[in-house]
């Protein structure tokens, strides 16, 4: 319900083309479409990018397919579906054209080639963090960002990370994914001059407490330029990374 | 110790102008200056911006003044000093030219007028969040960002926030500062298309647990495009906001 | 053991119609009926409403059916059974007439049409919160309240919530159900003048910590007129909403 | 910005009496008054009751007095000021007519006699809970509710509580205030048929953890009809109690 | 290795009947018997009572049976086995004579009638607490205490508890078992003059956090004469209750 | 309001000597005396012992003195006052005869020599635990128990504890007071056959978290016969220890 | 990338045998070998010992076998694989020669007899801690340390621990493994003069909170010379124990 | 009470030179000296090193001086006193010869030059960690270890740490002290082959939670060879570092 739409409606009211009551009603109903089990505007902000997003957890395969069909009917491309397990994906693939990545549980309906731009680096501490990494990477790619993957560069073997300093320093945004002690974000934060999005993962055991250790570690990072998203939230990091990566230049 | 410097040293070694041992020594000593109680490169990343930063808490006025003097000698301008209480500020002001904001406990040594660019909005839930807000705003300004302040627009009185939607939507970055339940970040995240940096504050009482309620709330924000910094970390948010605000455009 | 019953017994003692010892025994035994595995007065307070309640979790189907049969024998109608999974429901339905809602796991034995009164709005942030919502709504309805459902109106898409402001403002009580960051309660609390009962849900992941983030958020809500029940406690919210909804007017 | 005001503005636009742009501006500016350090509409909802509320913590005496003066100029009566310590109160009393209760740190500016109605019982477990109790009681009274105080009736001496059963059972709302193990709410919840608002307090030591023990206890209360507000939040409980107490009767 | 045994050994050394080295070896090896997977003295303290105890969790049926056989060979009676699930019990019963209670998962090998003495009351808040209650009750009985069970007397229906005041007041020890808000311990503590052992249970949901709410509640109980054991630790409570119940009188 | 008093009142009613209404009123008012700021029956249970108890924290010196005067008027002896700091004690001592122990902040008004009986051992891990120890010891002594103090016998120097095994084993109850890791309770629990009351203290630093480490340690003690009271709750432990110590013998 | 290698490369550059660019490339690529799903240098530090280590959790049997094959090809012996469950082990054993211990889930590929040296004692509180103990013991043995196992010597039966004092005191390092209250570390710490590595385990229930009670207990140990590793981290303790055990003597 | 002493006593008993009762008494009294407020054997283990240790917190200056005087009388040198604030130190210095370091609050009585041996590196993340660092360093030095200080080498400026790799790699033990995110331990752990003792500090703010973030981070360190001591426990780390540093070589 943006400013222009409000003004348009108000102008129609002034012109006598619309009653005030109708205008109020319009405000209330316009911006989403209700298909019973969902209101298909859940990721409105994404329309400005290059795809749509459906959160797959807690939805049945039938519901997911139904939403996708509506979106396809509206001309949707590269429709992102996150946290969809393999069984649901198989069922959805019966109904609509679907790319599916089992590791990250990400699906993309009606996938079409699109030019990728900019530079997002997704770096991970260990191999166990890969599902979260790929959720971030596939999300950013589906939205139009070029992604470089630097996996298994944890701080315990610093030379592996340092051997990729050049790639890190040429990024526009870095997504730093790490479980356990989450030190990767701090170390990368000290090496680059671009924004760093830290993703704590629940990988680990014992006093890891489901990702709490990495979360606290990243929030307390001593380096500057770092912010944090929820534990295991690869989608959120990939979405935000794309938003930053695709920013227009500053008109000074 | 960037790639070029390493290559230069290696070339000098090849040319016989430097022994290998000297090169190794060089690597180890170059990038910072040690004045005993501090190594003045603590915020190296900032040099690419438009100022320097000193974390004031846990340093004596004498130490702060000493570091500032070294920076001034090196031509420093708009040197930022955070978390410096009023007593220390008065003492530092004896030694060096100092602007000081008592609310946010931010000082700026050798403050000079500089052109501000872009658009950072700092929004707060209530008046008690102002010290954190101003730390963020003054930091971003010292680094060269134009800042709009939207204070006291908490979600309990939604009309106040909605009346500033236009300002929010024209921002390049929004810093959302809130204590108590921290809902401001989610609501703003649903209204804008730019990155949102959420800053939980320790404002509140009871089950607020020193900012934990706002922190968890912001990490779990249902809107996209939001990331979080540490509780009360206005400096971190302002620093990151400036970094994002001043990004160059994407060459697609 | 209310005042009148005590006085009656005391009068009977004074009249010599009852020994003191018998009176004491009476006090101890009257108010409930013991059928071995249960004392059927578990929800005495409900009798003042229009139904009875059985907490289904931790009871066998046989026990539930047994309690219902006793209640039916005593003329019970609209007997509410909460947290009863589908298997138990199927078994109970063999023994007694049963309405069952699989989503909320609520059963109603000997369901009869009753006039509904007043206005309770149950609002939810997302579709995953529906089981808790329906537990609240069915409970309030079984006790005699008219319920309006406003689902999937989370704060990330504020226009969906605002488009229902009129319904919210005409409610006598609002039950606000939300997981993740739980901001819905605060936002609704700022829009209405009636009591708001907030129900945090365990929906979410990562730093959600089983509903803790929404719980703390709601307890710290900056709006007034809000109180909170336990995580996922739809029954408690529906019960209390009915109690408030059906209050008699104030005789000033 | 209620529905009627929106419709009025729209009608004025239709009548050509107002431009669309002016209408939009009106929406944005009308509902609060900005006096620099505060936006005086912080407790808009209260206007429907019988007083105004200022949260005193984190405001200077000068700011409080300034807000009160504006409210008095607008005809305000019984203006409530919470969490104001004695020093501030003395300073405010220099500027405006002020009633002040040191125990609860509640002030009431321009206090006038008003008829009290209904029946709110405020019950406490121990004498240390009195500041929170009085904050609740004075709030409810300032808003027009008749309040009965039942203090020091904790469950460890059950006969003291039971000796007041009649008063409890005649209440329209009970506010149950308790620290330590917070059992008072459960026990009262089992004795009455009206809504119970539980207020955990931070009174206690050791594994009390600043009120956490009472908070968890109350959230897990086994009795029905109970909801909980934040730790030590007497104002919130008193405000909500008044709202429930003053409800109109149900038109069935 | 009690005082008498040490003295005996020392006397034997003095008498030249034992070398010092042998004595030291004796001290090290005497008090337990090692059968490989267990050292059968795990509950030495119990020998002073009337039975032996084996902690069944984490042991195989074969190991349990093996330990029991050794104990039987040594003349053991009423050998208690706790936390043994039904499958293990069936297997153990093949090898040794076994009484088994499926609800509490307690087994008793070579059960013999013994006179019970004193008076332990085990009281519970709800029916879901029964497994813990029975673990406590069967333990105390196996050790020689007479036990009275008062189940489902939670504080939400206070009259049920009050109707058993006489039984409570005639106890030598009360074991108060409750989940959720754990208020039962405080209320009973205010009614009796004997020691109360509180057992928090993990029964509940949401902010119960696996028994934490009841645990904190009981630790903060406002009544005197109460102490607490670990969550769900029925065995520990029953063991201690028996120890207190069977105390000898004070020789003043 | 014990059984006998109820029966007496009922008999009086039957005899026509009392109206039923009067009886009900009697039940409600009898058992405590209200002096405004306190209801002097706060520790009714203690009357069966040999003293009275006033919780001094959160009461003014005037209030404490007032309560003591009433108790003295009623013939009170050895009136215990806990958590009373030195300033209050000095003021109270102006008004009534007072013994005061500054270390434990325990006062005893109208202290008279009384025979002590039985055997309570209070053992502590370190010297910093002494205030809690003395609160326990003085409480038990004021109530009539003979107390042996074994201080500074922490498990890091096991020989010091073992050198007192005989004293430990001759106790009727042991109070084990320890901060830091709280291991003392487990070790003592393995050495004695009497009940052990464990008191965690907040002594320590870092991951001690205000006594949480010792509290959890003691709740998880691997030895049997141990129960726990609140952190730093010396009074509670001393009170319970006396209750157990003074138990009458079992009539088998 | 150790000093010598850097110097060698620099010397080669000086000698004209290597270009600076090649040297930089060398630094970046040398120290690990990338086989797609893993970078086989994950435990570089171990090469100085006598084996290699693969963390088995989160890797498929195929991946584990693949890594082992590469290591065997490079002449690897005693290759340690931790946290590998039995199914994976069976599959891996098809491909490479494998010793497997089901209790600790430790595998050793190409196991060869090697001389063991020094003295590491692994002590445990109870039998349930054995899997963690054996992970520690097998790790230390695979790396070349002689290990003595002292199992089931918990502090509740102190004589069992004391009977092994001599073995404890002859150790060069002690690994103290305990769940529940974790007191074993403190008691052992008081008995020996060598470093003690404490391993908290998640063994226990209730307020154990997944090993938190033992962890906090061990961090707060009152004895000196103790440090702690993560909950259940037998591998980490065994690795560190070997490192300390095999230290060279001090050249004073 | 070591093996030899026991054997000696036993031999004396056998020889008839000592009664068994006397032997038992001897065992109980020998190993410490009781001076009322302290038992001077609190740090017995230290005697094998080169100094004595007194924990200063919670002791009066008089008590500290008293203990030192006894130790001096027994020939003590380099007596370490930790956590002693400046006021106490001044008072103690009146009575005994005292070296005092105000930063770390460490005192050393009767300080004498001693040869230092081996190599302990104490590294810190930031300047705020210095008090903890110095407590560790002075402790290790007082006990005879040579200490190298590497301060302000936090991971945000990795080049500063890398420039000291050689010093790190030549250490026998590294003490890694860090607050905030505690990443220093992991990074150092990946660079060295010797044991690393990690000390989390409470330096930081917000979600640091008094050192919890660094503590969890260090416990979850992905590098091997690391163990952790309590938050801010510089003494514990220095003591253990010395113990490891001074280990004798392995006789293989």
mmCIF file of N, CA and C in Angstrom, chain D residues 154-158 161-162 179-183 186-187 189-191 204-209 212-213 216-224, chain E residues 154-158 161-162 179-183 186-187 189-191 204-209 212-213 216-224:
data_model
loop_
_atom_site.group_PDB
_atom_site.id
_atom_site.type_symbol
_atom_site.label_atom_id
_atom_site.label_comp_id
_atom_site.label_asym_id
_atom_site.label_seq_id
_atom_site.Cartn_x
_atom_site.Cartn_y
_atom_site.Cartn_z
ATOM 1 N N UNK D 154 0.336 -14.903 51.548
ATOM 2 C CA UNK D 154 1.072 -15.939 50.826
ATOM 3 C C UNK D 154 0.648 -17.347 51.208
ATOM 4 N N UNK D 155 0.950 -18.298 50.339
ATOM 5 C CA UNK D 155 0.423 -19.644 50.495
ATOM 6 C C UNK D 155 1.042 -20.412 51.645
ATOM 7 N N UNK D 156 2.167 -19.937 52.181
ATOM 8 C CA UNK D 156 2.779 -20.671 53.285
ATOM 9 C C UNK D 156 1.892 -20.609 54.536
ATOM 10 N N UNK D 157 1.038 -19.625 54.634
ATOM 11 C CA UNK D 157 0.078 -19.535 55.749
ATOM 12 C C UNK D 157 -1.316 -19.478 55.155
ATOM 13 N N UNK D 158 -1.742 -20.617 54.684
ATOM 14 C CA UNK D 158 -2.915 -20.684 53.825
ATOM 15 C C UNK D 158 -4.164 -20.093 54.473
ATOM 16 N N UNK D 161 -5.044 -16.541 53.622
ATOM 17 C CA UNK D 161 -5.675 -16.378 52.317
ATOM 18 C C UNK D 161 -7.124 -16.852 52.367
ATOM 19 N N UNK D 162 -7.329 -18.012 52.971
ATOM 20 C CA UNK D 162 -8.680 -18.583 53.004
ATOM 21 C C UNK D 162 -9.641 -17.688 53.783
ATOM 22 N N UNK D 179 6.442 -12.903 44.610
ATOM 23 C CA UNK D 179 7.814 -13.206 44.226
ATOM 24 C C UNK D 179 8.114 -14.637 44.604
ATOM 25 N N UNK D 180 9.362 -14.921 44.912
ATOM 26 C CA UNK D 180 9.790 -16.262 45.320
ATOM 27 C C UNK D 180 9.182 -17.323 44.407
ATOM 28 N N UNK D 181 8.329 -18.223 44.929
ATOM 29 C CA UNK D 181 7.838 -19.287 44.060
ATOM 30 C C UNK D 181 6.546 -18.958 43.347
ATOM 31 N N UNK D 182 5.963 -17.815 43.600
ATOM 32 C CA UNK D 182 4.818 -17.366 42.820
ATOM 33 C C UNK D 182 3.591 -18.248 42.877
ATOM 34 N N UNK D 183 3.463 -19.067 43.916
ATOM 35 C CA UNK D 183 2.354 -20.019 43.972
ATOM 36 C C UNK D 183 1.015 -19.337 44.201
ATOM 37 N N UNK D 186 -1.609 -19.519 41.320
ATOM 38 C CA UNK D 186 -2.281 -20.803 41.120
ATOM 39 C C UNK D 186 -3.373 -21.024 42.149
ATOM 40 N N UNK D 187 -3.046 -20.738 43.396
ATOM 41 C CA UNK D 187 -4.012 -20.998 44.460
ATOM 42 C C UNK D 187 -5.231 -20.089 44.298
ATOM 43 N N UNK D 189 -6.202 -18.717 41.527
ATOM 44 C CA UNK D 189 -6.863 -19.158 40.299
ATOM 45 C C UNK D 189 -7.821 -20.311 40.539
ATOM 46 N N UNK D 190 -7.515 -21.145 41.520
ATOM 47 C CA UNK D 190 -8.390 -22.263 41.827
ATOM 48 C C UNK D 190 -9.586 -21.866 42.686
ATOM 49 N N UNK D 191 -9.562 -20.639 43.218
ATOM 50 C CA UNK D 191 -10.617 -20.217 44.150
ATOM 51 C C UNK D 191 -11.650 -19.288 43.528
ATOM 52 N N UNK D 204 13.123 -11.883 46.398
ATOM 53 C CA UNK D 204 13.677 -13.195 46.710
ATOM 54 C C UNK D 204 15.184 -13.133 46.578
ATOM 55 N N UNK D 205 15.810 -14.298 46.555
ATOM 56 C CA UNK D 205 17.277 -14.332 46.425
ATOM 57 C C UNK D 205 17.663 -15.683 45.865
ATOM 58 N N UNK D 206 18.923 -15.877 45.621
ATOM 59 C CA UNK D 206 19.425 -17.168 45.158
ATOM 60 C C UNK D 206 18.826 -17.563 43.824
ATOM 61 N N UNK D 207 18.245 -18.760 43.765
ATOM 62 C CA UNK D 207 17.717 -19.283 42.518
ATOM 63 C C UNK D 207 16.434 -18.593 42.089
ATOM 64 N N UNK D 208 16.158 -17.455 42.651
ATOM 65 C CA UNK D 208 15.051 -16.613 42.213
ATOM 66 C C UNK D 208 15.395 -15.976 40.868
ATOM 67 N N UNK D 209 16.673 -15.684 40.663
ATOM 68 C CA UNK D 209 17.169 -15.134 39.401
ATOM 69 C C UNK D 209 16.348 -13.945 38.915
ATOM 70 N N UNK D 212 12.678 -14.687 37.812
ATOM 71 C CA UNK D 212 12.450 -15.765 36.853
ATOM 72 C C UNK D 212 11.657 -16.912 37.463
ATOM 73 N N UNK D 213 11.954 -17.262 38.716
ATOM 74 C CA UNK D 213 11.246 -18.395 39.322
ATOM 75 C C UNK D 213 9.751 -18.116 39.397
ATOM 76 N N UNK D 216 8.179 -18.117 35.686
ATOM 77 C CA UNK D 216 7.949 -19.453 35.119
ATOM 78 C C UNK D 216 6.816 -20.145 35.853
ATOM 79 N N UNK D 217 6.805 -19.991 37.161
ATOM 80 C CA UNK D 217 5.765 -20.608 37.967
ATOM 81 C C UNK D 217 4.388 -20.144 37.518
ATOM 82 N N UNK D 218 4.227 -18.855 37.324
ATOM 83 C CA UNK D 218 2.929 -18.319 36.961
ATOM 84 C C UNK D 218 2.524 -18.707 35.540
ATOM 85 N N UNK D 219 3.500 -18.751 34.637
ATOM 86 C CA UNK D 219 3.187 -19.173 33.267
ATOM 87 C C UNK D 219 2.734 -20.626 33.231
ATOM 88 N N UNK D 220 3.234 -21.418 34.166
ATOM 89 C CA UNK D 220 2.892 -22.836 34.220
ATOM 90 C C UNK D 220 1.769 -23.136 35.199
ATOM 91 N N UNK D 221 1.085 -22.106 35.658
ATOM 92 C CA UNK D 221 0.044 -22.307 36.664
ATOM 93 C C UNK D 221 -0.939 -23.374 36.205
ATOM 94 N N UNK D 222 -1.253 -24.292 37.109
ATOM 95 C CA UNK D 222 -2.142 -25.384 36.738
ATOM 96 C C UNK D 222 -3.607 -24.968 36.755
ATOM 97 N N UNK D 223 -3.926 -23.845 37.365
ATOM 98 C CA UNK D 223 -5.307 -23.379 37.370
ATOM 99 C C UNK D 223 -5.608 -22.643 36.069
ATOM 100 N N UNK D 224 -6.870 -22.531 35.709
ATOM 101 C CA UNK D 224 -7.243 -21.844 34.477
ATOM 102 C C UNK D 224 -7.653 -20.398 34.770
ATOM 103 N N UNK E 154 -3.537 -31.306 43.497
ATOM 104 C CA UNK E 154 -2.876 -30.051 43.110
ATOM 105 C C UNK E 154 -3.588 -28.825 43.660
ATOM 106 N N UNK E 155 -2.861 -27.718 43.712
ATOM 107 C CA UNK E 155 -3.368 -26.529 44.387
ATOM 108 C C UNK E 155 -4.495 -25.836 43.633
ATOM 109 N N UNK E 156 -4.694 -26.161 42.351
ATOM 110 C CA UNK E 156 -5.773 -25.496 41.621
ATOM 111 C C UNK E 156 -7.140 -25.894 42.180
ATOM 112 N N UNK E 157 -7.226 -27.046 42.839
ATOM 113 C CA UNK E 157 -8.469 -27.466 43.484
ATOM 114 C C UNK E 157 -8.169 -27.686 44.958
ATOM 115 N N UNK E 158 -8.033 -26.602 45.664
ATOM 116 C CA UNK E 158 -7.459 -26.626 46.999
ATOM 117 C C UNK E 158 -8.237 -27.520 47.958
ATOM 118 N N UNK E 161 -6.927 -31.003 48.435
ATOM 119 C CA UNK E 161 -5.769 -31.098 49.315
ATOM 120 C C UNK E 161 -6.196 -30.912 50.770
ATOM 121 N N UNK E 162 -7.052 -29.905 51.007
ATOM 122 C CA UNK E 162 -7.452 -29.612 52.380
ATOM 123 C C UNK E 162 -8.236 -30.768 52.991
ATOM 124 N N UNK E 179 4.791 -31.089 38.945
ATOM 125 C CA UNK E 179 5.387 -30.478 37.771
ATOM 126 C C UNK E 179 4.823 -29.085 37.614
ATOM 127 N N UNK E 180 4.721 -28.623 36.391
ATOM 128 C CA UNK E 180 4.176 -27.305 36.097
ATOM 129 C C UNK E 180 4.729 -26.244 37.048
ATOM 130 N N UNK E 181 3.883 -25.637 37.885
ATOM 131 C CA UNK E 181 4.401 -24.545 38.712
ATOM 132 C C UNK E 181 4.881 -25.004 40.078
ATOM 133 N N UNK E 182 4.734 -26.257 40.391
ATOM 134 C CA UNK E 182 5.339 -26.790 41.604
ATOM 135 C C UNK E 182 4.875 -26.158 42.900
ATOM 136 N N UNK E 183 3.690 -25.561 42.912
ATOM 137 C CA UNK E 183 3.240 -24.852 44.105
ATOM 138 C C UNK E 183 2.872 -25.790 45.249
ATOM 139 N N UNK E 186 5.048 -25.691 48.458
ATOM 140 C CA UNK E 186 4.870 -24.541 49.341
ATOM 141 C C UNK E 186 3.601 -24.686 50.171
ATOM 142 N N UNK E 187 2.532 -25.074 49.535
ATOM 143 C CA UNK E 187 1.254 -25.169 50.249
ATOM 144 C C UNK E 187 1.335 -26.249 51.324
ATOM 145 N N UNK E 189 4.053 -27.355 52.677
ATOM 146 C CA UNK E 189 5.018 -26.868 53.665
ATOM 147 C C UNK E 189 4.376 -25.960 54.701
ATOM 148 N N UNK E 190 3.334 -25.252 54.310
ATOM 149 C CA UNK E 190 2.651 -24.369 55.247
ATOM 150 C C UNK E 190 1.655 -25.100 56.135
ATOM 151 N N UNK E 191 1.376 -26.352 55.815
ATOM 152 C CA UNK E 191 0.344 -27.106 56.548
ATOM 153 C C UNK E 191 0.899 -28.115 57.544
ATOM 154 N N UNK E 204 4.613 -31.100 31.962
ATOM 155 C CA UNK E 204 4.195 -29.767 31.549
ATOM 156 C C UNK E 204 4.633 -29.522 30.126
ATOM 157 N N UNK E 205 4.563 -28.289 29.717
ATOM 158 C CA UNK E 205 4.987 -27.962 28.346
ATOM 159 C C UNK E 205 5.368 -26.487 28.307
ATOM 160 N N UNK E 206 5.835 -26.032 27.174
ATOM 161 C CA UNK E 206 6.154 -24.618 26.983
ATOM 162 C C UNK E 206 7.223 -24.133 27.939
ATOM 163 N N UNK E 207 6.918 -23.082 28.679
ATOM 164 C CA UNK E 207 7.911 -22.471 29.559
ATOM 165 C C UNK E 207 8.209 -23.326 30.785
ATOM 166 N N UNK E 208 7.825 -24.553 30.744
ATOM 167 C CA UNK E 208 8.165 -25.518 31.791
ATOM 168 C C UNK E 208 9.654 -25.869 31.696
ATOM 169 N N UNK E 209 10.179 -25.872 30.466
ATOM 170 C CA UNK E 209 11.594 -26.117 30.207
ATOM 171 C C UNK E 209 12.109 -27.361 30.927
ATOM 172 N N UNK E 212 12.266 -27.161 34.817
ATOM 173 C CA UNK E 212 12.947 -26.018 35.424
ATOM 174 C C UNK E 212 11.982 -25.143 36.222
ATOM 175 N N UNK E 213 10.778 -24.948 35.700
ATOM 176 C CA UNK E 213 9.838 -24.069 36.401
ATOM 177 C C UNK E 213 9.504 -24.629 37.780
ATOM 178 N N UNK E 216 12.728 -24.379 40.160
ATOM 179 C CA UNK E 216 12.984 -23.048 40.716
ATOM 180 C C UNK E 216 11.912 -22.692 41.736
ATOM 181 N N UNK E 217 10.690 -23.032 41.420
ATOM 182 C CA UNK E 217 9.582 -22.758 42.322
ATOM 183 C C UNK E 217 9.819 -23.400 43.682
ATOM 184 N N UNK E 218 10.218 -24.643 43.666
ATOM 185 C CA UNK E 218 10.395 -25.369 44.919
ATOM 186 C C UNK E 218 11.604 -24.845 45.704
ATOM 187 N N UNK E 219 12.660 -24.479 44.997
ATOM 188 C CA UNK E 219 13.835 -23.931 45.679
ATOM 189 C C UNK E 219 13.499 -22.598 46.345
ATOM 190 N N UNK E 220 12.549 -21.873 45.773
ATOM 191 C CA UNK E 220 12.177 -20.575 46.300
ATOM 192 C C UNK E 220 10.943 -20.643 47.206
ATOM 193 N N UNK E 221 10.557 -21.829 47.581
ATOM 194 C CA UNK E 221 9.349 -21.980 48.381
ATOM 195 C C UNK E 221 9.385 -21.055 49.591
ATOM 196 N N UNK E 222 8.269 -20.360 49.823
ATOM 197 C CA UNK E 222 8.252 -19.406 50.927
ATOM 198 C C UNK E 222 8.000 -20.094 52.266
ATOM 199 N N UNK E 223 7.555 -21.327 52.257
ATOM 200 C CA UNK E 223 7.364 -22.049 53.511
ATOM 201 C C UNK E 223 8.690 -22.626 53.979
ATOM 202 N N UNK E 224 8.799 -22.920 55.288
ATOM 203 C CA UNK E 224 10.033 -23.482 55.832
ATOM 204 C C UNK E 224 9.924 -25.003 55.939
#
